[in-house]
PDB file of C-alpha atoms in Angstrom:
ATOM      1  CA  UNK A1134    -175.483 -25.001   0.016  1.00 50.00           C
ATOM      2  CA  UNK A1135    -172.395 -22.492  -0.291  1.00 53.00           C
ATOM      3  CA  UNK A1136    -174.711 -19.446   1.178  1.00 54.00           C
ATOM      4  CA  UNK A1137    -175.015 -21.887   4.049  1.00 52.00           C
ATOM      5  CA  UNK A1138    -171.543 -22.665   4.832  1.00 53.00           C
ATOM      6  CA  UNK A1139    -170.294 -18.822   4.425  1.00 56.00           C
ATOM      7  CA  UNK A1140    -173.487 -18.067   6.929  1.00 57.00           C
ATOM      8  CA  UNK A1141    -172.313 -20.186   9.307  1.00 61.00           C
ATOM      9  CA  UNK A1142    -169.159 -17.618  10.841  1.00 63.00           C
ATOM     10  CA  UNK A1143    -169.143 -17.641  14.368  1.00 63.00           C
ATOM     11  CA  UNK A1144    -169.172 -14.111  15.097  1.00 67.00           C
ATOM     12  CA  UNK A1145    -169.714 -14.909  19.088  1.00 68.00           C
ATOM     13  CA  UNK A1146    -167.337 -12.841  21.826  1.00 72.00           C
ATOM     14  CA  UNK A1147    -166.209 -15.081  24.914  1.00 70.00           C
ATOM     15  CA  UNK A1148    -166.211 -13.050  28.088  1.00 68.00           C
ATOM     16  CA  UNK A1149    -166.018 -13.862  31.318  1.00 68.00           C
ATOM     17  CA  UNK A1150    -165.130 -17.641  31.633  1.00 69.00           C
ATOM     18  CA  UNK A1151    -164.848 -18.432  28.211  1.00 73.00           C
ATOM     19  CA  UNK A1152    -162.301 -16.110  27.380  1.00 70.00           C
ATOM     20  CA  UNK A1153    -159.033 -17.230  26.634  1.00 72.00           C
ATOM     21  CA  UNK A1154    -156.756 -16.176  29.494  1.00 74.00           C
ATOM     22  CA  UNK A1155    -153.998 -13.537  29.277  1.00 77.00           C
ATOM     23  CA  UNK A1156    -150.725 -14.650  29.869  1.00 83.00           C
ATOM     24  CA  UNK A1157    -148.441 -12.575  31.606  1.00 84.00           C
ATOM     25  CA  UNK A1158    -145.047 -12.647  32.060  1.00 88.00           C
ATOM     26  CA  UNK A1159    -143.280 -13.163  35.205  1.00 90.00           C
ATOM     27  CA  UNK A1160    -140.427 -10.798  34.129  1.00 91.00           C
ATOM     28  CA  UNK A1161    -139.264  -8.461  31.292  1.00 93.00           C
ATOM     29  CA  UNK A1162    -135.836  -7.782  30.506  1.00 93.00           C
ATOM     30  CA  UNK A1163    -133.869  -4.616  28.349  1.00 96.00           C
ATOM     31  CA  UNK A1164    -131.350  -4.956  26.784  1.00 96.00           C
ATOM     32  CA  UNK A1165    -130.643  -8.565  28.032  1.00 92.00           C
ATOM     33  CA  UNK A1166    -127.363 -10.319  28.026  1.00 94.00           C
ATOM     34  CA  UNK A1167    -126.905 -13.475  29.484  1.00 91.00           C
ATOM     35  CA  UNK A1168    -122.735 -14.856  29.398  1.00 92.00           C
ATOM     36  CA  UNK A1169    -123.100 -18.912  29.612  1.00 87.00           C
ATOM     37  CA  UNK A1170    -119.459 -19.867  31.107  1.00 86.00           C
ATOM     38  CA  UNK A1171    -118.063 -23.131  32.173  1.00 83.00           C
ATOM     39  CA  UNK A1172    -114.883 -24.512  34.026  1.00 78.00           C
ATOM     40  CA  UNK A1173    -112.976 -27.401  33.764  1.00 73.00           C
ATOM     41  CA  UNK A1174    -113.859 -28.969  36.388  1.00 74.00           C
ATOM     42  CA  UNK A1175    -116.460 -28.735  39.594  1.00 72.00           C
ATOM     43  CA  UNK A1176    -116.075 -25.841  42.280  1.00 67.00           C
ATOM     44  CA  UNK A1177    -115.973 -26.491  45.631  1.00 70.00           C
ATOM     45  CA  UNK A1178    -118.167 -23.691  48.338  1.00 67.00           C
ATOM     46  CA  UNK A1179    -116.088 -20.083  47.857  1.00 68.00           C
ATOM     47  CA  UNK A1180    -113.501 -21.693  45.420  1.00 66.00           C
ATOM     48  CA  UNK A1181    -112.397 -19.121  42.562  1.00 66.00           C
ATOM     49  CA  UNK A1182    -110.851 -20.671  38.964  1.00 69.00           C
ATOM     50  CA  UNK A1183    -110.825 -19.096  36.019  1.00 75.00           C
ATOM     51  CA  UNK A1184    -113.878 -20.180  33.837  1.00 79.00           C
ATOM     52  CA  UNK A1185    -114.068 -19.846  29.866  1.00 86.00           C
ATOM     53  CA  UNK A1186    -116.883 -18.323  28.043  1.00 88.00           C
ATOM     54  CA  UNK A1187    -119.501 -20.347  25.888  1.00 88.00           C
ATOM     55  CA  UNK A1188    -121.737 -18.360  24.761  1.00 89.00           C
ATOM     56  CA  UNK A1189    -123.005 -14.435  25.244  1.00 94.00           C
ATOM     57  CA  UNK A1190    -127.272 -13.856  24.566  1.00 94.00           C
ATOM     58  CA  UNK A1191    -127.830 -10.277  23.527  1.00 96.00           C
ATOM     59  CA  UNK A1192    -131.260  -9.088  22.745  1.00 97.00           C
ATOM     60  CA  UNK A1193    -133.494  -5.511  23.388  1.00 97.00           C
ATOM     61  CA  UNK A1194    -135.988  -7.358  25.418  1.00 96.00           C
ATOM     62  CA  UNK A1195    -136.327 -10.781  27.018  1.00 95.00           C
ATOM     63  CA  UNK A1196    -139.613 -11.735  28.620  1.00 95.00           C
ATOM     64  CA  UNK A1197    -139.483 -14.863  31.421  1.00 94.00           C
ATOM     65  CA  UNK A1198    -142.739 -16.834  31.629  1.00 93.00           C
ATOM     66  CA  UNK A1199    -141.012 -19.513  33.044  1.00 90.00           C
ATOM     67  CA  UNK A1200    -143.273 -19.639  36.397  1.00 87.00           C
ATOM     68  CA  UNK A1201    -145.785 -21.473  33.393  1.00 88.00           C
ATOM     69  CA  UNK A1202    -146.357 -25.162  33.260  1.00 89.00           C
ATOM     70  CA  UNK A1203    -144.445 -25.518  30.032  1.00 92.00           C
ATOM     71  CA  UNK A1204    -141.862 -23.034  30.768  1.00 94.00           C
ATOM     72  CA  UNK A1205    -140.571 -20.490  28.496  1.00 95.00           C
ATOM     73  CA  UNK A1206    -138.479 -17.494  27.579  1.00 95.00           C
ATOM     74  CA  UNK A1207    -139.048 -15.372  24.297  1.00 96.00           C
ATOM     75  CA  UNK A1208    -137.449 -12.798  22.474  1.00 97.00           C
ATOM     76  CA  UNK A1209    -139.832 -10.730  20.445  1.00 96.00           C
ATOM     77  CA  UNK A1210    -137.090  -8.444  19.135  1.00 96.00           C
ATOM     78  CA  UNK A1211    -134.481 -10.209  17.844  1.00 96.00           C
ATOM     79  CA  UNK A1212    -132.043 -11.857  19.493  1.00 96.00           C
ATOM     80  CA  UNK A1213    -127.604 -12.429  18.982  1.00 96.00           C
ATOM     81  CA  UNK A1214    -125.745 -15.790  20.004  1.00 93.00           C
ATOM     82  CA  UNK A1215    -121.611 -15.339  20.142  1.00 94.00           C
ATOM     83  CA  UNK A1216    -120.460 -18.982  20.750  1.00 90.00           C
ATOM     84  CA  UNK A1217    -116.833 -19.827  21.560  1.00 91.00           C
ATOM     85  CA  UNK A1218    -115.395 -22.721  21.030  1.00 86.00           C
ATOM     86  CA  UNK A1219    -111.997 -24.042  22.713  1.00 85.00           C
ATOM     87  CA  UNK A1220    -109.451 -21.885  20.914  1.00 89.00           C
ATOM     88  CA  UNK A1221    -111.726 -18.903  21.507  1.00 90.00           C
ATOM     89  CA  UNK A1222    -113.103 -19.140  17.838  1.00 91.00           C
ATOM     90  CA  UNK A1223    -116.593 -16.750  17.430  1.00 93.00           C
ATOM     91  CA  UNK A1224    -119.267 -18.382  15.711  1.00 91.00           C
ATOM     92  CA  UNK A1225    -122.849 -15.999  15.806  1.00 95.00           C
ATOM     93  CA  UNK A1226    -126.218 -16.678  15.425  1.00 94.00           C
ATOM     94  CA  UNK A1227    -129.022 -13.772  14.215  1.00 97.00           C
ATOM     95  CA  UNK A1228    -132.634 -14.406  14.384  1.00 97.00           C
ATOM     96  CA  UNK A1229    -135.590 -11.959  14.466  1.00 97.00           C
ATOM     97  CA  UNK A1230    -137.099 -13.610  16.907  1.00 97.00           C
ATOM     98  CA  UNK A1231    -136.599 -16.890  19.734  1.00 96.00           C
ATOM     99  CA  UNK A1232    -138.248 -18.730  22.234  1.00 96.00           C
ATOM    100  CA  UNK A1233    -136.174 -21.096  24.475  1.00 93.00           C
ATOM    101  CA  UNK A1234    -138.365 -23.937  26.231  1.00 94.00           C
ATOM    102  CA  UNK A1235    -136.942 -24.395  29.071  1.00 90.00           C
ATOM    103  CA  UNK A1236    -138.198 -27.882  30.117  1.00 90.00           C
ATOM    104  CA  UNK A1237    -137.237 -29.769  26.743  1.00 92.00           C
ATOM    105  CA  UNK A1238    -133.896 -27.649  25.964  1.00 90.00           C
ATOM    106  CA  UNK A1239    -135.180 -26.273  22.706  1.00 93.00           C
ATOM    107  CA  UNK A1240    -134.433 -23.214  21.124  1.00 93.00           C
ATOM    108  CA  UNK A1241    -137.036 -21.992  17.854  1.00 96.00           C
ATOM    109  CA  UNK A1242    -135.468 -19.600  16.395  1.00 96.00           C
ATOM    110  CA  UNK A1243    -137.481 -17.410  13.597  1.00 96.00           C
ATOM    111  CA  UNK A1244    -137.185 -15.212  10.965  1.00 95.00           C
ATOM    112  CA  UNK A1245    -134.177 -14.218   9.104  1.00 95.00           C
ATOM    113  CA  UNK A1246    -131.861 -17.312  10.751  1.00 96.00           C
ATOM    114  CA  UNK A1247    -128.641 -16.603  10.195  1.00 96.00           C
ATOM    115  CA  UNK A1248    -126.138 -19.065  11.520  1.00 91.00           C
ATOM    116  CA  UNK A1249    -121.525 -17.599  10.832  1.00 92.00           C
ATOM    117  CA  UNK A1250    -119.118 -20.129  12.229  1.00 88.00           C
ATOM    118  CA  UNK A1251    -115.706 -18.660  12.781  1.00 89.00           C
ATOM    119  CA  UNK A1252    -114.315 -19.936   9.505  1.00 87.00           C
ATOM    120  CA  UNK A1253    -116.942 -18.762   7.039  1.00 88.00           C
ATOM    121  CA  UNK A1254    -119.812 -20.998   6.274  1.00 88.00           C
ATOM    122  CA  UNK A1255    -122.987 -19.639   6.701  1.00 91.00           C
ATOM    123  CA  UNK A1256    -126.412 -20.703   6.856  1.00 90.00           C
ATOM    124  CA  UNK A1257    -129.866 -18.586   6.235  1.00 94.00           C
ATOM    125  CA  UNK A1258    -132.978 -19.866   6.642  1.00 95.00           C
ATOM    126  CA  UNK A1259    -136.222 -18.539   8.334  1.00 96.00           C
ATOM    127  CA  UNK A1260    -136.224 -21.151  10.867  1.00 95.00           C
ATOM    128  CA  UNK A1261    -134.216 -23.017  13.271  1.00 94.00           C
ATOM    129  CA  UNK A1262    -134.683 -25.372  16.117  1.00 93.00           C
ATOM    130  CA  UNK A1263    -131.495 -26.141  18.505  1.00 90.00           C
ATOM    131  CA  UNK A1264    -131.587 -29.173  20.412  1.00 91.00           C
ATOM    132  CA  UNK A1265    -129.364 -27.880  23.366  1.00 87.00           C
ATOM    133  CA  UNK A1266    -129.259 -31.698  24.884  1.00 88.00           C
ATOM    134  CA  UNK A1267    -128.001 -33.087  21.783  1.00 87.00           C
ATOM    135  CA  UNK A1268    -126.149 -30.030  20.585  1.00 85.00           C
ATOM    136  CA  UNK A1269    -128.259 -31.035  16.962  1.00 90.00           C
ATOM    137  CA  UNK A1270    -129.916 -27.837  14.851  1.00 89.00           C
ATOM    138  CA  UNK A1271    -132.899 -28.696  12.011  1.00 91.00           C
ATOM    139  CA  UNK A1272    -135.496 -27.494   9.779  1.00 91.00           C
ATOM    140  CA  UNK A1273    -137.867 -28.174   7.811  1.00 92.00           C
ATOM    141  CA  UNK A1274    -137.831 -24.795   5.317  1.00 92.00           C
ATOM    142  CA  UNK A1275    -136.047 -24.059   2.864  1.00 92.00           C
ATOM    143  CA  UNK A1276    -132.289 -23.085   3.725  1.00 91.00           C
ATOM    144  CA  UNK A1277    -129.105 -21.748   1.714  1.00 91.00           C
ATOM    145  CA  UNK A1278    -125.934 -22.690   3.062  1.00 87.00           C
ATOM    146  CA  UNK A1279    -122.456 -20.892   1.588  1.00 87.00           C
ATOM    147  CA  UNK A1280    -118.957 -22.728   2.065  1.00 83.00           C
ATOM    148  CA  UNK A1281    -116.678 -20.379   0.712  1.00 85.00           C
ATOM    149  CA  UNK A1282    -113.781 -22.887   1.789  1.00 82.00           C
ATOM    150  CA  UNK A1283    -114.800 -25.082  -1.293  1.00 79.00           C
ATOM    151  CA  UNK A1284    -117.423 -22.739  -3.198  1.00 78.00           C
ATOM    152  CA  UNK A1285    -120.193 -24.123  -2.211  1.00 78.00           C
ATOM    153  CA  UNK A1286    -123.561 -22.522  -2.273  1.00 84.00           C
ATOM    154  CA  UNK A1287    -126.496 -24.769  -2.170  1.00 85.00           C
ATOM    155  CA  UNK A1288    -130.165 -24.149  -1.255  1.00 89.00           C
ATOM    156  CA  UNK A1289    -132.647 -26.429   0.104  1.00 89.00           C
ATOM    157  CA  UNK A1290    -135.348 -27.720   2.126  1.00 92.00           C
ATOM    158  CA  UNK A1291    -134.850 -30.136   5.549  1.00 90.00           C
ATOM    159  CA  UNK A1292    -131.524 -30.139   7.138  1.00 89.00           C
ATOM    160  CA  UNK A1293    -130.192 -31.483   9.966  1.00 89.00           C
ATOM    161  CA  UNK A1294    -126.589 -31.240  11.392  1.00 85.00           C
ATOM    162  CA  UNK A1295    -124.433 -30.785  14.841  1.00 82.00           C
ATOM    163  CA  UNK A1296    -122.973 -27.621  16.260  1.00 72.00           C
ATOM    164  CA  UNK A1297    -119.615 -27.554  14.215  1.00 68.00           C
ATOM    165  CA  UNK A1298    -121.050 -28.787  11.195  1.00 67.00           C
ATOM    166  CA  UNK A1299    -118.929 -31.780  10.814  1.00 74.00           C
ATOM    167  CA  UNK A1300    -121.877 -33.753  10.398  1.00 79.00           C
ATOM    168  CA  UNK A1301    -124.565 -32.271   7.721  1.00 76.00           C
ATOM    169  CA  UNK A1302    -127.691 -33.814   5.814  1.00 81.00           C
ATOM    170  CA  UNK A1303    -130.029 -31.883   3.902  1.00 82.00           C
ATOM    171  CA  UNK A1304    -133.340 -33.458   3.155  1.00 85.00           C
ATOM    172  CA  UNK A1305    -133.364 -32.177  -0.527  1.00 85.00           C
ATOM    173  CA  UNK A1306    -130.884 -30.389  -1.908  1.00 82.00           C
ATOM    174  CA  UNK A1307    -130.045 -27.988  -5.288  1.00 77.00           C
ATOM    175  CA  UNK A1308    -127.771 -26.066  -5.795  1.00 68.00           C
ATOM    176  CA  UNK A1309    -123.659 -26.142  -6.701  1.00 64.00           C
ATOM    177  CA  UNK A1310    -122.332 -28.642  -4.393  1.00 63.00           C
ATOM    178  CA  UNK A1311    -118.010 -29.582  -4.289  1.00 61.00           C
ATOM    179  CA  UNK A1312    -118.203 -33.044  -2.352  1.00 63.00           C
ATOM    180  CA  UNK A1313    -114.455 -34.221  -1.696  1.00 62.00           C
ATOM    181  CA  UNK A1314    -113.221 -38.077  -2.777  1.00 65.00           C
ATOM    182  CA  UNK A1315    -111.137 -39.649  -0.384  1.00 65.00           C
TER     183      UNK A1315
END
């Protein structure tokens, strides 16, 4: 019965119709940066204000396949996020590789994650997702986050939280863990 199953490989090479189709993209970036700004409030046609930056995307190569169905944009090399908050505070985000669907507003972010906010905490994991609608990030791997404002440093696995980590839950935790009493 086993020599049966292990015979049974399908060994067979789809041309022609049958092949799976090569997907190209519709454009390839170097050394791609993309500066997300915003102002306060709407411009008219030809008005000038001054706008403040969000975010700057640096990464060696972007590629655009977003003339797909399910649009997309990927970045097989690694990618950099600077975000700024109001006060011009830097918070970065590393990741070895991302995709950004652009038709749901998701980022997947994989591969040596690594999420600084400007005052120190600091989470690694080897994936992320970012919910740009709902400004949320989560996971379901494992994760170590570091808050050298109160000494923490706990690992786990499953997390969800907002942008500016005011609001955190990790699925299961271990790890040392300083939890303020009010």
């Amino acid at each position: 019965m086993a020599m049966f199953f292990l015979g049974c490989k399908d060994t067979y090479q789809r041309v022609g119709d049958e092949a799976p189709a090569t997907i190209f993209p519709q454009g390839v970036a170097q050394n791609f940066t993309l500066t997300y700004t915003e102002v306060d409030e709407a411009l008219g046609t030809e008005e000038l204000k001054d706008s403040r930056v969000i975010a700057v995307l640096t990464s060696p190569i972007s590629e655009d396949f977003d003339n797909l169905r399910f649009p997309y944009r990927t970045f097989p090399n690694g990618l950099q996020v600077d975000f700024f908050d109001e006060e011009n505070r830097k918070s970065v985000v590393k990741a070895d590789y991302g995709i950004i669907y652009s038709a749901t507003n998701l980022i997947d972010l994989r591969g040596n994650v690594v999420l600084e906010s400007h005052d120190g905490k600091k989470l690694e994991a080897p994936q992320l997702y970012w919910d740009r609608t709902n400004e949320w990030i989560f996971t379901q791997q494992k994760f170590r986050f570091t808050n050298p404002e109160d000494g923490t440093l706990m690992d786990g696995e499953g997390m969800d939280f907002n942008k500016d980590f005011s609001f955190f839950n990790a699925h299961k935790t271990y790890g040392l863990m300083t939890i303020k009493e009010e």
